[in-house]
mmCIF file of C-alpha atoms and ligand atoms in Angstrom:
data_model
loop_
_atom_site.group_PDB
_atom_site.id
_atom_site.type_symbol
_atom_site.label_atom_id
_atom_site.label_comp_id
_atom_site.label_asym_id
_atom_site.label_seq_id
_atom_site.Cartn_x
_atom_site.Cartn_y
_atom_site.Cartn_z
ATOM 1 C CA UNK A 1201 0.281 -0.112 -0.119
ATOM 2 C CA UNK A 1202 1.348 3.370 -0.981
ATOM 3 C CA UNK A 1203 0.338 6.189 1.683
ATOM 4 C CA UNK A 1204 1.334 9.846 1.627
ATOM 5 C CA UNK A 1205 0.789 12.603 4.242
ATOM 6 C CA UNK A 1206 -1.732 14.014 4.590
ATOM 7 C CA UNK A 1207 -4.534 12.306 2.612
ATOM 8 C CA UNK A 1208 -8.248 13.273 2.493
ATOM 9 C CA UNK A 1209 -9.075 9.869 1.878
ATOM 10 C CA UNK A 1210 -6.731 7.355 3.051
ATOM 11 C CA UNK A 1211 -5.358 7.009 6.810
ATOM 12 C CA UNK A 1212 -2.824 9.292 7.798
ATOM 13 C CA UNK A 1213 0.826 7.554 8.758
ATOM 14 C CA UNK A 1214 1.749 9.201 12.234
ATOM 15 C CA UNK A 1215 5.446 10.224 13.017
ATOM 16 C CA UNK A 1216 4.744 9.189 16.604
ATOM 17 C CA UNK A 1217 5.585 5.677 16.230
ATOM 18 C CA UNK A 1218 8.403 3.419 17.081
ATOM 19 C CA UNK A 1219 8.996 -0.136 15.747
ATOM 20 C CA UNK A 1220 9.739 -2.827 18.423
ATOM 21 C CA UNK A 1221 10.638 -6.044 16.777
ATOM 22 C CA UNK A 1222 7.222 -7.286 14.925
ATOM 23 C CA UNK A 1223 5.071 -4.448 16.914
ATOM 24 C CA UNK A 1224 4.642 -0.943 16.681
ATOM 25 C CA UNK A 1225 4.565 1.446 19.746
ATOM 26 C CA UNK A 1226 2.578 4.524 19.617
ATOM 27 C CA UNK A 1227 4.173 7.619 21.065
ATOM 28 C CA UNK A 1228 1.011 10.021 21.157
ATOM 29 C CA UNK A 1229 -0.253 9.503 24.583
ATOM 30 C CA UNK A 1230 0.776 8.200 28.121
ATOM 31 C CA UNK A 1231 -0.856 4.651 27.190
ATOM 32 C CA UNK A 1232 1.889 3.903 25.068
ATOM 33 C CA UNK A 1233 0.242 1.055 23.081
ATOM 34 C CA UNK A 1234 2.174 -1.531 21.640
ATOM 35 C CA UNK A 1235 0.236 -2.766 18.668
ATOM 36 C CA UNK A 1236 0.646 -5.971 15.974
ATOM 37 C CA UNK A 1237 -0.485 -5.689 12.474
ATOM 38 C CA UNK A 1238 -4.119 -5.147 12.426
ATOM 39 C CA UNK A 1239 -4.623 -4.049 15.819
ATOM 40 C CA UNK A 1240 -6.345 -0.719 17.146
ATOM 41 C CA UNK A 1241 -4.878 1.448 19.856
ATOM 42 C CA UNK A 1242 -6.939 1.781 23.252
ATOM 43 C CA UNK A 1243 -8.512 5.241 21.858
ATOM 44 C CA UNK A 1244 -9.717 3.682 18.897
ATOM 45 C CA UNK A 1245 -8.046 6.006 16.360
ATOM 46 C CA UNK A 1246 -4.778 4.451 15.734
ATOM 47 C CA UNK A 1247 -4.249 1.062 13.823
ATOM 48 C CA UNK A 1248 -1.384 -0.808 12.722
ATOM 49 C CA UNK A 1249 -1.942 -1.356 8.858
ATOM 50 C CA UNK A 1250 1.028 -3.141 6.710
ATOM 51 C CA UNK A 1251 3.873 -2.162 9.535
ATOM 52 C CA UNK A 1252 2.570 1.618 9.741
ATOM 53 C CA UNK A 1253 0.803 3.094 12.258
ATOM 54 C CA UNK A 1254 -1.855 5.241 10.977
ATOM 55 C CA UNK A 1255 -4.051 7.613 12.558
ATOM 56 C CA UNK A 1256 -7.935 7.890 11.084
ATOM 57 C CA UNK A 1257 -8.780 11.299 13.112
ATOM 58 C CA UNK A 1258 -6.178 14.103 10.777
ATOM 59 C CA UNK A 1259 -8.448 16.149 9.526
ATOM 60 C CA UNK A 1260 -11.292 14.006 10.460
ATOM 61 C CA UNK A 1261 -13.944 16.737 11.943
ATOM 62 C CA UNK A 1262 -16.462 15.567 14.045
ATOM 63 C CA UNK A 1263 -17.682 19.481 14.855
ATOM 64 C CA UNK A 1264 -16.811 22.846 14.495
ATOM 65 C CA UNK A 1265 -18.381 26.020 15.648
ATOM 66 C CA UNK A 1266 -17.341 29.709 17.222
ATOM 67 C CA UNK A 1267 -18.094 29.480 20.866
ATOM 68 C CA UNK A 1268 -16.942 32.125 23.580
ATOM 69 C CA UNK A 1269 -13.587 31.406 25.158
ATOM 70 C CA UNK A 1270 -15.392 31.036 28.555
ATOM 71 C CA UNK A 1271 -17.122 28.066 27.323
ATOM 72 C CA UNK A 1272 -13.592 26.301 27.381
ATOM 73 C CA UNK A 1273 -13.485 27.342 30.312
ATOM 74 C CA UNK A 1274 -10.742 30.048 30.100
ATOM 75 C CA UNK A 1275 -11.512 32.662 32.153
ATOM 76 C CA UNK A 1276 -8.263 34.458 32.431
ATOM 77 C CA UNK A 1277 -7.239 34.380 28.367
ATOM 78 C CA UNK A 1278 -8.509 37.113 25.938
ATOM 79 C CA UNK A 1279 -11.779 37.479 27.986
ATOM 80 C CA UNK A 1280 -14.853 38.124 25.689
ATOM 81 C CA UNK A 1281 -13.252 36.885 22.763
ATOM 82 C CA UNK A 1282 -14.477 33.981 20.583
ATOM 83 C CA UNK A 1283 -12.517 30.582 19.547
ATOM 84 C CA UNK A 1284 -13.103 28.789 16.369
ATOM 85 C CA UNK A 1285 -13.575 25.272 18.238
ATOM 86 C CA UNK A 1286 -13.148 22.096 16.486
ATOM 87 C CA UNK A 1287 -13.108 18.523 17.514
ATOM 88 C CA UNK A 1288 -12.501 15.013 16.122
ATOM 89 C CA UNK A 1289 -13.625 11.590 17.385
ATOM 90 C CA UNK A 1290 -12.797 9.239 20.440
ATOM 91 C CA UNK A 1291 -10.954 9.370 23.429
ATOM 92 C CA UNK A 1292 -8.104 7.521 25.333
ATOM 93 C CA UNK A 1293 -10.003 7.517 28.578
ATOM 94 C CA UNK A 1294 -12.974 5.440 29.486
ATOM 95 C CA UNK A 1295 -14.765 7.929 31.962
ATOM 96 C CA UNK A 1296 -18.366 6.340 32.540
ATOM 97 C CA UNK A 1297 -19.624 9.971 33.060
ATOM 98 C CA UNK A 1298 -18.158 11.432 30.217
ATOM 99 C CA UNK A 1299 -20.722 14.391 29.187
ATOM 100 C CA UNK A 1300 -19.597 14.401 25.372
ATOM 101 C CA UNK A 1301 -20.041 10.684 24.954
ATOM 102 C CA UNK A 1302 -21.798 11.083 21.568
ATOM 103 C CA UNK A 1303 -18.311 11.959 20.074
ATOM 104 C CA UNK A 1304 -16.087 10.389 22.268
ATOM 105 C CA UNK A 1305 -17.660 7.027 22.396
ATOM 106 C CA UNK A 1306 -17.446 6.286 18.859
ATOM 107 C CA UNK A 1307 -14.355 5.763 16.716
ATOM 108 C CA UNK A 1308 -13.370 8.140 13.661
ATOM 109 C CA UNK A 1309 -15.309 6.722 10.143
ATOM 110 C CA UNK A 1310 -12.525 5.717 8.266
ATOM 111 C CA UNK A 1311 -11.797 7.330 4.953
ATOM 112 C CA UNK A 1312 -14.738 9.626 5.539
ATOM 113 C CA UNK A 1313 -14.102 12.312 2.827
ATOM 114 C CA UNK A 1314 -17.109 14.220 3.839
ATOM 115 C CA UNK A 1315 -15.571 14.883 7.497
ATOM 116 C CA UNK A 1316 -12.065 16.127 5.910
ATOM 117 C CA UNK A 1317 -10.895 19.657 6.363
ATOM 118 C CA UNK A 1318 -7.463 20.404 5.639
ATOM 119 C CA UNK A 1319 -5.302 22.540 8.307
ATOM 120 C CA UNK A 1320 -4.897 25.436 5.474
ATOM 121 C CA UNK A 1321 -8.788 25.403 5.120
ATOM 122 C CA UNK A 1322 -9.498 25.537 8.613
ATOM 123 C CA UNK A 1323 -6.787 28.506 9.227
ATOM 124 C CA UNK A 1324 -8.991 30.368 6.289
ATOM 125 C CA UNK A 1325 -12.158 29.523 8.059
ATOM 126 C CA UNK A 1326 -10.539 31.549 11.145
ATOM 127 C CA UNK A 1327 -8.605 34.427 9.657
ATOM 128 C CA UNK A 1328 -11.769 35.078 7.388
ATOM 129 C CA UNK A 1329 -13.976 35.521 10.294
ATOM 130 C CA UNK A 1330 -13.306 38.746 12.396
ATOM 131 C CA UNK A 1331 -15.088 37.622 15.208
ATOM 132 C CA UNK A 1332 -12.637 34.741 15.657
ATOM 133 C CA UNK A 1333 -9.469 35.143 17.817
ATOM 134 C CA UNK A 1334 -8.262 31.793 17.201
ATOM 135 C CA UNK A 1335 -8.557 27.832 17.603
ATOM 136 C CA UNK A 1336 -9.567 25.594 20.328
ATOM 137 C CA UNK A 1337 -9.312 21.959 19.814
ATOM 138 C CA UNK A 1338 -11.983 20.424 21.975
ATOM 139 C CA UNK A 1339 -15.087 18.368 22.213
ATOM 140 C CA UNK A 1340 -13.186 15.140 22.199
ATOM 141 C CA UNK A 1341 -9.549 14.496 23.389
ATOM 142 C CA UNK A 1342 -7.437 16.554 21.256
ATOM 143 C CA UNK A 1343 -4.309 14.730 21.682
ATOM 144 C CA UNK A 1344 -5.987 12.152 19.452
ATOM 145 C CA UNK A 1345 -5.634 14.744 16.436
ATOM 146 C CA UNK A 1346 -2.447 15.901 17.413
ATOM 147 C CA UNK A 1347 -0.563 15.830 14.073
ATOM 148 C CA UNK A 1348 -3.425 17.672 12.332
ATOM 149 C CA UNK A 1349 -3.543 20.456 15.599
ATOM 150 C CA UNK A 1350 0.240 20.821 15.010
ATOM 151 C CA UNK A 1351 -0.316 21.576 11.241
ATOM 152 C CA UNK A 1352 -2.947 23.938 11.934
ATOM 153 C CA UNK A 1353 -0.634 25.695 14.557
ATOM 154 C CA UNK A 1354 1.878 26.497 11.807
ATOM 155 C CA UNK A 1355 -0.409 27.650 9.476
ATOM 156 C CA UNK A 1356 -1.728 29.805 11.881
ATOM 157 C CA UNK A 1357 1.436 31.266 13.238
ATOM 158 C CA UNK A 1358 1.954 32.201 9.149
ATOM 159 C CA UNK A 1359 -1.674 33.521 8.761
ATOM 160 C CA UNK A 1360 -1.426 35.678 11.738
ATOM 161 C CA UNK A 1361 0.800 35.417 14.790
ATOM 162 C CA UNK A 1362 -1.983 37.233 16.835
ATOM 163 C CA UNK A 1363 -4.299 34.375 16.602
ATOM 164 C CA UNK A 1364 -4.212 32.231 19.781
ATOM 165 C CA UNK A 1365 -4.775 28.571 20.215
ATOM 166 C CA UNK A 1366 -5.649 25.938 22.864
ATOM 167 C CA UNK A 1367 -6.242 22.353 24.017
ATOM 168 C CA UNK A 1368 -9.142 21.545 26.193
ATOM 169 C CA UNK A 1369 -7.531 18.114 27.229
ATOM 170 C CA UNK A 1370 -7.465 15.701 30.167
ATOM 171 C CA UNK A 1371 -3.621 15.992 30.036
ATOM 172 C CA UNK A 1372 -2.619 12.595 29.031
ATOM 173 C CA UNK A 1373 -0.575 13.305 25.705
ATOM 174 C CA UNK A 1374 3.163 12.004 25.807
ATOM 175 C CA UNK A 1375 5.913 14.350 26.774
ATOM 176 C CA UNK A 1376 7.165 14.457 23.303
ATOM 177 C CA UNK A 1377 3.417 15.319 21.706
ATOM 178 C CA UNK A 1378 3.308 18.258 24.448
ATOM 179 C CA UNK A 1379 6.825 19.536 23.542
ATOM 180 C CA UNK A 1380 5.944 19.680 19.876
ATOM 181 C CA UNK A 1381 2.431 21.263 20.345
ATOM 182 C CA UNK A 1382 4.373 23.944 22.808
ATOM 183 C CA UNK A 1383 7.125 24.324 20.210
ATOM 184 C CA UNK A 1384 4.410 25.039 17.351
ATOM 185 C CA UNK A 1385 3.153 27.704 19.410
ATOM 186 C CA UNK A 1386 -0.015 26.116 21.804
ATOM 187 C CA UNK A 1387 -0.662 29.274 23.796
ATOM 188 C CA UNK A 1388 -2.964 27.861 26.549
ATOM 189 C CA UNK A 1389 -4.534 24.721 28.186
ATOM 190 C CA UNK A 1390 -7.296 23.613 29.890
ATOM 191 C CA UNK A 1391 -6.826 20.604 31.847
ATOM 192 C CA UNK A 1392 -9.236 18.567 33.307
ATOM 193 C CA UNK A 1393 -8.820 16.416 36.426
ATOM 194 C CA UNK A 1394 -10.677 13.332 37.124
ATOM 195 C CA UNK A 1395 -10.691 12.460 40.694
ATOM 196 C CA UNK A 1396 -7.716 11.007 42.957
ATOM 197 C CA UNK A 1397 -5.276 8.293 41.576
ATOM 198 C CA UNK A 1398 -7.597 5.523 42.754
ATOM 199 C CA UNK A 1399 -10.298 6.780 40.937
ATOM 200 C CA UNK A 1400 -8.498 7.510 37.465
ATOM 201 C CA UNK A 1401 -7.139 4.200 37.611
ATOM 202 C CA UNK A 1402 -10.497 2.588 37.862
ATOM 203 C CA UNK A 1403 -12.905 4.722 35.997
ATOM 204 C CA UNK A 1404 -10.448 6.035 33.334
ATOM 205 C CA UNK A 1405 -7.788 3.568 33.264
ATOM 206 C CA UNK A 1406 -4.926 6.473 33.695
ATOM 207 C CA UNK A 1407 -2.556 7.557 35.925
ATOM 208 C CA UNK A 1408 -3.205 10.896 37.607
ATOM 209 C CA UNK A 1409 0.944 11.437 37.855
ATOM 210 C CA UNK A 1410 1.474 11.682 34.447
ATOM 211 C CA UNK A 1411 -1.313 14.544 34.045
ATOM 212 C CA UNK A 1412 0.337 16.466 36.705
ATOM 213 C CA UNK A 1413 3.755 15.878 34.970
ATOM 214 C CA UNK A 1414 2.120 17.492 31.646
ATOM 215 C CA UNK A 1415 0.852 20.476 33.874
ATOM 216 C CA UNK A 1416 4.474 21.078 35.446
ATOM 217 C CA UNK A 1417 5.863 20.868 31.887
ATOM 218 C CA UNK A 1418 3.372 23.249 30.413
ATOM 219 C CA UNK A 1419 3.627 25.706 33.434
ATOM 220 C CA UNK A 1420 7.409 25.725 33.078
ATOM 221 C CA UNK A 1421 6.958 26.680 29.282
ATOM 222 C CA UNK A 1422 5.029 29.603 30.427
ATOM 223 C CA UNK A 1423 1.664 28.210 28.436
ATOM 224 C CA UNK A 1424 -1.538 29.600 30.215
ATOM 225 C CA UNK A 1425 -3.259 27.098 32.060
ATOM 226 C CA UNK A 1426 -6.379 26.731 33.595
ATOM 227 C CA UNK A 1427 -7.602 23.565 35.599
ATOM 228 C CA UNK A 1428 -10.975 21.747 35.783
ATOM 229 C CA UNK A 1429 -12.578 19.652 38.062
ATOM 230 C CA UNK A 1430 -15.933 17.937 37.336
ATOM 231 C CA UNK A 1431 -17.433 17.423 40.861
ATOM 232 C CA UNK A 1432 -18.645 14.045 40.437
ATOM 233 C CA UNK A 1433 -20.281 12.430 43.432
ATOM 234 C CA UNK A 1434 -18.536 9.714 45.148
ATOM 235 C CA UNK A 1435 -15.747 10.205 42.809
ATOM 236 C CA UNK A 1436 -14.085 13.358 43.058
ATOM 237 C CA UNK A 1437 -16.362 15.298 45.720
ATOM 238 C CA UNK A 1438 -14.628 14.680 49.027
ATOM 239 C CA UNK A 1439 -13.172 17.406 51.026
ATOM 240 C CA UNK A 1440 -9.854 15.298 50.944
ATOM 241 C CA UNK A 1441 -9.461 15.646 47.272
ATOM 242 C CA UNK A 1442 -10.299 19.256 47.253
ATOM 243 C CA UNK A 1443 -7.540 20.063 49.806
ATOM 244 C CA UNK A 1444 -5.155 17.890 47.865
ATOM 245 C CA UNK A 1445 -5.430 19.288 44.533
ATOM 246 C CA UNK A 1446 -5.611 22.997 45.455
ATOM 247 C CA UNK A 1447 -2.491 22.396 47.759
ATOM 248 C CA UNK A 1448 -0.713 20.642 45.007
ATOM 249 C CA UNK A 1449 -1.591 23.634 42.480
ATOM 250 C CA UNK A 1450 -0.336 26.289 44.755
ATOM 251 C CA UNK A 1451 2.771 24.360 46.331
ATOM 252 C CA UNK A 1452 3.853 23.044 42.738
ATOM 253 C CA UNK A 1453 2.691 25.944 40.214
ATOM 254 C CA UNK A 1454 0.760 29.182 40.954
ATOM 255 C CA UNK A 1455 -1.760 30.322 43.400
ATOM 256 C CA UNK A 1456 -2.811 32.427 40.447
ATOM 257 C CA UNK A 1457 -3.766 29.497 38.247
ATOM 258 C CA UNK A 1458 -7.486 29.874 37.865
ATOM 259 C CA UNK A 1459 -9.369 26.325 39.333
ATOM 260 C CA UNK A 1460 -12.867 25.667 37.983
ATOM 261 C CA UNK A 1461 -15.246 23.355 40.230
ATOM 262 C CA UNK A 1462 -18.015 22.106 37.419
ATOM 263 C CA UNK A 1463 -21.115 20.803 38.056
ATOM 264 C CA UNK A 1464 -21.643 16.933 36.630
ATOM 265 C CA UNK A 1465 -24.815 16.026 35.404
ATOM 266 C CA UNK A 1466 -25.518 12.216 34.833
ATOM 267 C CA UNK A 1467 -24.517 11.213 31.451
ATOM 268 C CA UNK A 1468 -23.551 8.036 29.544
ATOM 269 C CA UNK A 1469 -23.159 5.197 32.177
ATOM 270 C CA UNK A 1470 -23.190 7.194 35.003
ATOM 271 C CA UNK A 1471 -26.529 7.788 36.805
ATOM 272 C CA UNK A 1472 -26.200 9.519 40.270
ATOM 273 C CA UNK A 1473 -27.737 12.649 40.852
ATOM 274 C CA UNK A 1474 -26.297 16.148 39.377
ATOM 275 C CA UNK A 1475 -23.771 17.622 41.944
ATOM 276 C CA UNK A 1476 -25.505 19.698 44.854
ATOM 277 C CA UNK A 1477 -24.673 23.286 44.848
ATOM 278 C CA UNK A 1478 -23.233 23.352 48.348
ATOM 279 C CA UNK A 1479 -20.590 20.487 47.353
ATOM 280 C CA UNK A 1480 -19.278 23.124 44.540
ATOM 281 C CA UNK A 1481 -19.294 26.058 47.292
ATOM 282 C CA UNK A 1482 -17.467 23.968 49.887
ATOM 283 C CA UNK A 1483 -15.088 23.011 47.257
ATOM 284 C CA UNK A 1484 -14.362 26.786 46.297
ATOM 285 C CA UNK A 1485 -14.137 27.719 49.826
ATOM 286 C CA UNK A 1486 -11.568 25.050 50.463
ATOM 287 C CA UNK A 1487 -9.452 25.913 47.438
ATOM 288 C CA UNK A 1488 -9.439 29.790 48.375
ATOM 289 C CA UNK A 1489 -8.443 28.634 51.785
ATOM 290 C CA UNK A 1490 -5.790 26.774 50.669
ATOM 291 C CA UNK A 1491 -4.181 30.116 48.634
ATOM 292 C CA UNK A 1492 -5.638 30.128 45.199
ATOM 293 C CA UNK A 1493 -6.637 33.430 44.094
ATOM 294 C CA UNK A 1494 -9.254 32.452 41.452
ATOM 295 C CA UNK A 1495 -11.850 29.959 41.815
ATOM 296 C CA UNK A 1496 -14.940 29.418 39.893
ATOM 297 C CA UNK A 1497 -17.994 27.233 40.011
ATOM 298 C CA UNK A 1498 -19.141 26.196 36.248
ATOM 299 C CA UNK A 1499 -22.329 24.577 35.101
ATOM 300 C CA UNK A 1500 -24.686 26.575 37.486
ATOM 301 C CA UNK A 1501 -26.807 29.125 35.700
ATOM 302 C CA UNK A 1502 -26.145 32.889 37.227
ATOM 303 C CA UNK A 1503 -24.006 31.668 40.084
ATOM 304 C CA UNK A 1504 -21.903 34.315 41.827
ATOM 305 C CA UNK A 1505 -18.791 32.415 41.211
ATOM 306 C CA UNK A 1506 -18.850 32.694 37.748
ATOM 307 C CA UNK A 1507 -17.498 36.514 38.059
ATOM 308 C CA UNK A 1508 -13.751 37.257 38.730
ATOM 309 C CA UNK A 1509 -13.199 38.924 42.153
ATOM 310 C CA UNK A 1510 -10.014 40.892 42.925
ATOM 311 C CA UNK A 1511 -8.024 38.661 45.589
ATOM 312 C CA UNK A 1512 -7.048 41.506 47.700
ATOM 313 C CA UNK A 1513 -10.366 43.673 47.954
ATOM 314 C CA UNK A 1514 -13.109 41.293 46.618
ATOM 315 C CA UNK A 1515 -14.311 43.744 44.084
ATOM 316 C CA UNK A 1516 -15.999 42.270 40.875
ATOM 317 C CA UNK A 1517 -13.439 42.860 38.240
ATOM 318 C CA UNK A 1518 -15.021 40.900 35.382
ATOM 319 C CA UNK A 1519 -18.696 40.214 35.465
ATOM 320 C CA UNK A 1520 -20.019 36.721 33.474
ATOM 321 C CA UNK A 1521 -23.185 35.089 33.281
ATOM 322 C CA UNK A 1522 -23.643 31.189 31.770
ATOM 323 C CA UNK A 1523 -19.998 31.217 31.055
ATOM 324 C CA UNK A 1524 -20.363 34.363 29.049
ATOM 325 C CA UNK A 1525 -18.559 37.512 29.420
ATOM 326 C CA UNK A 1526 -20.470 40.722 30.391
ATOM 327 C CA UNK A 1527 -18.059 43.150 31.443
ATOM 328 C CA UNK A 1528 -14.535 43.978 32.462
ATOM 329 C CA UNK A 1529 -14.077 46.921 34.825
ATOM 330 C CA UNK A 1530 -10.167 46.569 34.839
ATOM 331 C CA UNK A 1531 -7.925 49.253 33.359
ATOM 332 C CA UNK A 1532 -5.627 48.437 30.519
ATOM 333 C CA UNK A 1533 -3.190 47.354 32.951
ATOM 334 C CA UNK A 1534 -5.609 44.590 34.089
ATOM 335 C CA UNK A 1535 -5.779 46.564 37.611
ATOM 336 C CA UNK A 1536 -8.632 46.454 40.098
ATOM 337 C CA UNK A 1537 -10.831 49.759 39.515
ATOM 338 C CA UNK A 1538 -10.947 49.835 43.481
ATOM 339 C CA UNK A 1539 -7.351 48.934 44.936
ATOM 340 C CA UNK A 1540 -5.195 48.697 41.637
ATOM 341 C CA UNK A 1541 -4.423 45.104 42.439
ATOM 342 C CA UNK A 1542 -2.922 43.612 39.352
ATOM 343 C CA UNK A 1543 -5.134 40.716 38.140
ATOM 344 C CA UNK A 1544 -3.256 37.754 36.356
ATOM 345 C CA UNK A 1545 -5.154 37.950 33.015
ATOM 346 C CA UNK A 1546 -3.784 37.546 29.639
ATOM 347 C CA UNK A 1547 -5.385 39.768 26.931
HETATM 348 S S1 SF4 B 321 -3.068 7.393 21.290
HETATM 349 FE FE1 SF4 B 321 -2.644 6.554 23.234
HETATM 350 S S2 SF4 B 321 -4.323 5.253 23.324
HETATM 351 FE FE2 SF4 B 321 -4.201 5.804 20.995
HETATM 352 S S3 SF4 B 321 -2.856 4.011 20.152
HETATM 353 FE FE3 SF4 B 321 -1.690 5.992 20.690
HETATM 354 S S4 SF4 B 321 -0.912 5.332 22.859
HETATM 355 FE FE4 SF4 B 321 -2.557 4.154 22.364
HETATM 356 S S1 SF4 B 322 -11.281 12.508 29.418
HETATM 357 FE FE1 SF4 B 322 -13.408 13.798 28.805
HETATM 358 S S2 SF4 B 322 -13.679 13.322 26.846
HETATM 359 FE FE2 SF4 B 322 -12.660 11.498 27.548
HETATM 360 S S3 SF4 B 322 -14.037 10.037 28.134
HETATM 361 FE FE3 SF4 B 322 -13.134 11.092 29.933
HETATM 362 S S4 SF4 B 322 -14.759 12.641 30.435
HETATM 363 FE FE4 SF4 B 322 -14.915 12.077 28.278
#
């Protein structure tokens, strides 16, 4: 079989692979699947065909739309702007509560020309839309379309270096993949955490240490980071967990990293009732007591903790409603109008 990269109508041969005797190791994410000919990886997007590891997700677009950046959620990154948001198919985690299961629990449709969007065409769409300030890879796990994302980042920086980019991710990519994304201009990451070590192993088939390693690397490389915890009953709703995560962020990274506690709703195979607001509010109090400056409550319409408050005087500096930007009261230096405290925001 002759395979060129990239192809509209055939599988894409990934560079993230290593031959191991008669098998191929995938180097895209921390699972590191070692696959024989004809076998598909855990994520259901990569298969060994005639001794080559191919991806079915290159340019294989499941969904594209223009979204407020606050929906990612990114509250401290270009507030009030819109990102062209794109997703592909499937996920490398097996979370039974997945809220996007219609995209993540199905593999890509192989060789489906209808879904193909080239990186150049995507960048044209972004550049020609005056409302779009950049691209966000989201909806499913974006690591699974990393080769495409890197080509998009390359085209984006050529078209207009002011356009931003983001990954809304479970943070399980390999170190090599994360470094390549960063070196090609990735500007932000929203990383979602899925409960403590045991829960992550049992429910997501994943090791939380790797996620924190990637957060550390992104932090060191100055990528704008926001962290999300979906507060799931019995999985990620204990005081111990809230304390552990918030202390870890303050100690190892920065008190200025925004932390979002999002309400869970029953979805896919998980049927416990939605998160009680009192649990989210308790989580927020714990995280702030541990020193985090910007802690939010998400997925609850009209909650006061959608707003950004000045950590020094508690004045509202950015007002939001339903995860949408309403108004900023800061001056051009991002200072609080009341006490002039400098708010940590990228404009
Ligand atoms: S991306 Fe991850 S889950 Fe998928 S084949 Fe590669 S190593 Fe396995
Ligand atoms: S990591 Fe996110 S997208 Fe993937 S299965 Fe879990 S909740 Fe769904």
